[in-house]
Coordinates of C-alpha atoms in Angstrom, one line a residue:
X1 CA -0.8 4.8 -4.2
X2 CA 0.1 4.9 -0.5
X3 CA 1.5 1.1 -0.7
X4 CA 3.8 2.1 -3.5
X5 CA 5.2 4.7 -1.5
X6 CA 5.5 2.8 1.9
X7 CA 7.3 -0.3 -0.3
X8 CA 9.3 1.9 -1.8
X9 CA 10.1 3.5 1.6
X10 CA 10.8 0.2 3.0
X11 CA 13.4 -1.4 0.5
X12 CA 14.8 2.3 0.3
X13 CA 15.6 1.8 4.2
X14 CA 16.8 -1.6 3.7
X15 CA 19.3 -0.1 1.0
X16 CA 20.2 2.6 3.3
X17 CA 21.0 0.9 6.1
X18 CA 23.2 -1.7 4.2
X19 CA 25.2 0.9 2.3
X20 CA 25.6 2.9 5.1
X21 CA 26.7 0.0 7.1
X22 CA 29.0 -1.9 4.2
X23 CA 30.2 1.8 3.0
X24 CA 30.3 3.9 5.8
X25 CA 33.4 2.0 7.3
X26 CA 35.3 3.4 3.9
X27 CA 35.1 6.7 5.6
X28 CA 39.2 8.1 6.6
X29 CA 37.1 10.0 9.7
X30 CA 36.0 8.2 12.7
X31 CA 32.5 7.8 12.9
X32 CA 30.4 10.0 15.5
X33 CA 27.7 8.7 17.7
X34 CA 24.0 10.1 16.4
X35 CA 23.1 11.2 19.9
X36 CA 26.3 12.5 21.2
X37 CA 27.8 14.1 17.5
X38 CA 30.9 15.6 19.5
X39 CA 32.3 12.0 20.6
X40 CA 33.8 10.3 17.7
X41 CA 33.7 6.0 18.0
X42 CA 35.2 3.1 16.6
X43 CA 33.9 2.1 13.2
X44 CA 30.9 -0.6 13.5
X45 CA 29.3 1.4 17.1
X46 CA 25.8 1.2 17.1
X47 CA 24.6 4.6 16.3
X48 CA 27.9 5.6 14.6
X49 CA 27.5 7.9 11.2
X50 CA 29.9 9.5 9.0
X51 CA 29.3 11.5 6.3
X52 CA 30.5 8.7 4.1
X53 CA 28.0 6.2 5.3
X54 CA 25.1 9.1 5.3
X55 CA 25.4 9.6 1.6
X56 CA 25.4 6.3 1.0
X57 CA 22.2 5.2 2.5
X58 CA 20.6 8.4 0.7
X59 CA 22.6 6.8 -2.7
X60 CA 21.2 3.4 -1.8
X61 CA 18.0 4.9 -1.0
X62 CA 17.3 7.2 -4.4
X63 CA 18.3 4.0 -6.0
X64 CA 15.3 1.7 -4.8
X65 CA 13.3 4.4 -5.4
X66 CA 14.6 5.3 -9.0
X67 CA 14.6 1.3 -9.7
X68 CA 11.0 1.0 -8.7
X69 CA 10.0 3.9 -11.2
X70 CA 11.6 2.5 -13.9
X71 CA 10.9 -1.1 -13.7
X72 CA 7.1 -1.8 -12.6
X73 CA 4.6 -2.2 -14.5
X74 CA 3.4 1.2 -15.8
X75 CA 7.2 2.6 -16.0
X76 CA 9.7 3.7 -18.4
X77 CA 10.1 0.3 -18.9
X78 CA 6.5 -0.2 -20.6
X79 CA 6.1 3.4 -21.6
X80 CA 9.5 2.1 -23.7
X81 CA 8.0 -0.7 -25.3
X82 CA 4.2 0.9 -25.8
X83 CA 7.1 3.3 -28.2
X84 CA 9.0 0.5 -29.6
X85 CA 6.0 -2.3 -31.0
X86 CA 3.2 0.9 -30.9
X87 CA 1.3 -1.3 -29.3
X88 CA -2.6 0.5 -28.4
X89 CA -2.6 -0.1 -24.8
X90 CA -5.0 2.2 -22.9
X91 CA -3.5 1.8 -19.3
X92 CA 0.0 2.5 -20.7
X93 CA -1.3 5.0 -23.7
X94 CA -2.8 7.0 -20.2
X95 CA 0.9 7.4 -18.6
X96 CA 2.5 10.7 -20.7
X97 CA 5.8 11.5 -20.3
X98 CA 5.1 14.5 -18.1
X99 CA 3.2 12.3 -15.7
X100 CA 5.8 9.4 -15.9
X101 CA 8.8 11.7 -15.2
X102 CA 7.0 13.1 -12.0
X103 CA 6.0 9.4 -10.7
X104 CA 9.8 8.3 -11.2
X105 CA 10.8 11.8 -9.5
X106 CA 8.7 11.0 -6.3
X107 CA 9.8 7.4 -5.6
X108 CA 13.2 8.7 -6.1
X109 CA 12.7 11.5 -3.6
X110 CA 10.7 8.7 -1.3
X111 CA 13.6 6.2 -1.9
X112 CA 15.9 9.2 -0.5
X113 CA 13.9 10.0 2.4
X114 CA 13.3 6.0 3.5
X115 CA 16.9 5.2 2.9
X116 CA 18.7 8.5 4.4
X117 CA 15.6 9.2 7.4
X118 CA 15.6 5.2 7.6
X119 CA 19.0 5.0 8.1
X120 CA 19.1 8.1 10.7
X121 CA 16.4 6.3 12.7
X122 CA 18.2 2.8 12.9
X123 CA 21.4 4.7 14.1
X124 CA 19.3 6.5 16.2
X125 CA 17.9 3.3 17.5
X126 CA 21.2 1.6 17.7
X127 CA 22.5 4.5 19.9
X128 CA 20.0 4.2 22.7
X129 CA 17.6 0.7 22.8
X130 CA 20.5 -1.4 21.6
X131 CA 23.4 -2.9 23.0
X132 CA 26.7 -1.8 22.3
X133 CA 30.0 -3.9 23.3
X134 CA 33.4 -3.4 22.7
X135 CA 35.2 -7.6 22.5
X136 CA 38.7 -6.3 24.6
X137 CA 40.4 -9.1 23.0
X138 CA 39.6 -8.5 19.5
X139 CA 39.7 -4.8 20.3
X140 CA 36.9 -4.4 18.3
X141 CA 32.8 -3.8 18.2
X142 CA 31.2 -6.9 19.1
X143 CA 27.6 -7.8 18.2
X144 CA 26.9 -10.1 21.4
X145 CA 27.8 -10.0 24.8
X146 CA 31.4 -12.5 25.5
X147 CA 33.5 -13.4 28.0
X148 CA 35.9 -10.5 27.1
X149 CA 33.1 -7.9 25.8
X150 CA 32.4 -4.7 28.1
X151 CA 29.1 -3.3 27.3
X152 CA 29.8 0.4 26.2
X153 CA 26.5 1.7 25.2
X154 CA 22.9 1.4 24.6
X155 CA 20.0 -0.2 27.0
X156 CA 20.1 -3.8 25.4
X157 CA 16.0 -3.4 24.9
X158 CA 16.2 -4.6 21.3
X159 CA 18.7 -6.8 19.1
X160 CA 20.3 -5.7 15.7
X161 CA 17.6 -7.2 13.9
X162 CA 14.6 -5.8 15.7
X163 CA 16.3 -2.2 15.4
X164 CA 16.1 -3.0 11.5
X165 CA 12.6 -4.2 12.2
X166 CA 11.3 -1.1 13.3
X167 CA 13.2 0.9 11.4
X168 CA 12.1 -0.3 8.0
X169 CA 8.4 -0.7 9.5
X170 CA 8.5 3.3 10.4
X171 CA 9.8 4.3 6.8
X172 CA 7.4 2.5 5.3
X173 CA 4.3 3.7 7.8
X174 CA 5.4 7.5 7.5
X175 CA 5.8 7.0 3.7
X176 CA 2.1 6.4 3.7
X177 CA 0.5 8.8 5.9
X178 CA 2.3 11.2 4.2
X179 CA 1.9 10.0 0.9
X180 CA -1.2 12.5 0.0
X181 CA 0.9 15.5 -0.7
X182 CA 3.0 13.6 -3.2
X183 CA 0.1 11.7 -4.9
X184 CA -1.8 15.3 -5.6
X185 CA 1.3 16.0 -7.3
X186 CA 1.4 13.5 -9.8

């Protein structure tokens, strides 16, 4: 149903945005900013993506989404053990393997889209309502304002957390008004 899809979408963006974040520094190419691609940034800018950190929030993404559709109640999981003790269930006896396979393939594809377009939109975010400041002493991204930080980018309208906030909120709220397409599908 649409809540399935809009938790899934949620989580998925969570994922993204942590493996993107945690990963994306990996990358041997300095990150570009989101709104300017041409201007490459230190590693850890608000609104900074690299390809590295891009495929990882779509990895971290597909994964929720895969996770969900194997685990919950109604899954591969149960479809596994309706096989295994031929138990004569008539909720999981409904589920054929046809069906199951496409409900597994579109949380995976909605675990993709929250955690890659999740994970575009926080950058997004990050790039333009969020503070940005480089610590001159450290000589590296700082997530506060210091005596030896110069603010380098962003308005400063919302905090690190809030720009998760309304990130995972719009993943999950565009997963469910467009959810109808995917549940005619299955």
């Amino acid at each position: 149903d649409q809540l399935t899809l809009a938790y899934v979408a949620f989580f998925a963006c969570c994922a993204g945005d942590t493996w993107a974040s945690e990963l994306g520094v990996l990358s041997k190419s300095l990150p570009r900013l989101i709104i300017k691609p041409w201007k490459k940034v230190p590693p850890g800018t608000n609104g900074g993506i690299s390809a590295v950190g891009l495929g990882a929030s779509a990895a971290g993404g597909m994964l929720m989404g895969l996770l969900h559709g194997v685990f919950v109640p109604g899954g591969i999981a149960s479809l596994m053990l309706l096989f295994n003790n031929n138990l004569a269930s008539s909720a999981l006896s409904a589920i054929s393997p046809a069906q199951l396979g496409r409900e597994v393939l579109v949380l995976t594809f909605v675990g993709f889209m929250g955690g890659f377009g999740g994970s575009l939109l926080d950058s997004l975010l990050g790039a333009t309502v969020q503070a940005t400041y480089y610590d001159d002493e450290t000589k590296k991204i700082a997530k506060r304002s210091g005596p030896t930080t110069t603010k380098v980018g962003g308005w400063g309208f919302l905090s690190n957390e809030m720009v998760n906030v309304v990130s995972t909120a719009m993943s999950a709220l565009v997963a469910a008004l467009l959810a109808r397409p995917l549940l005619n599908w299955i």
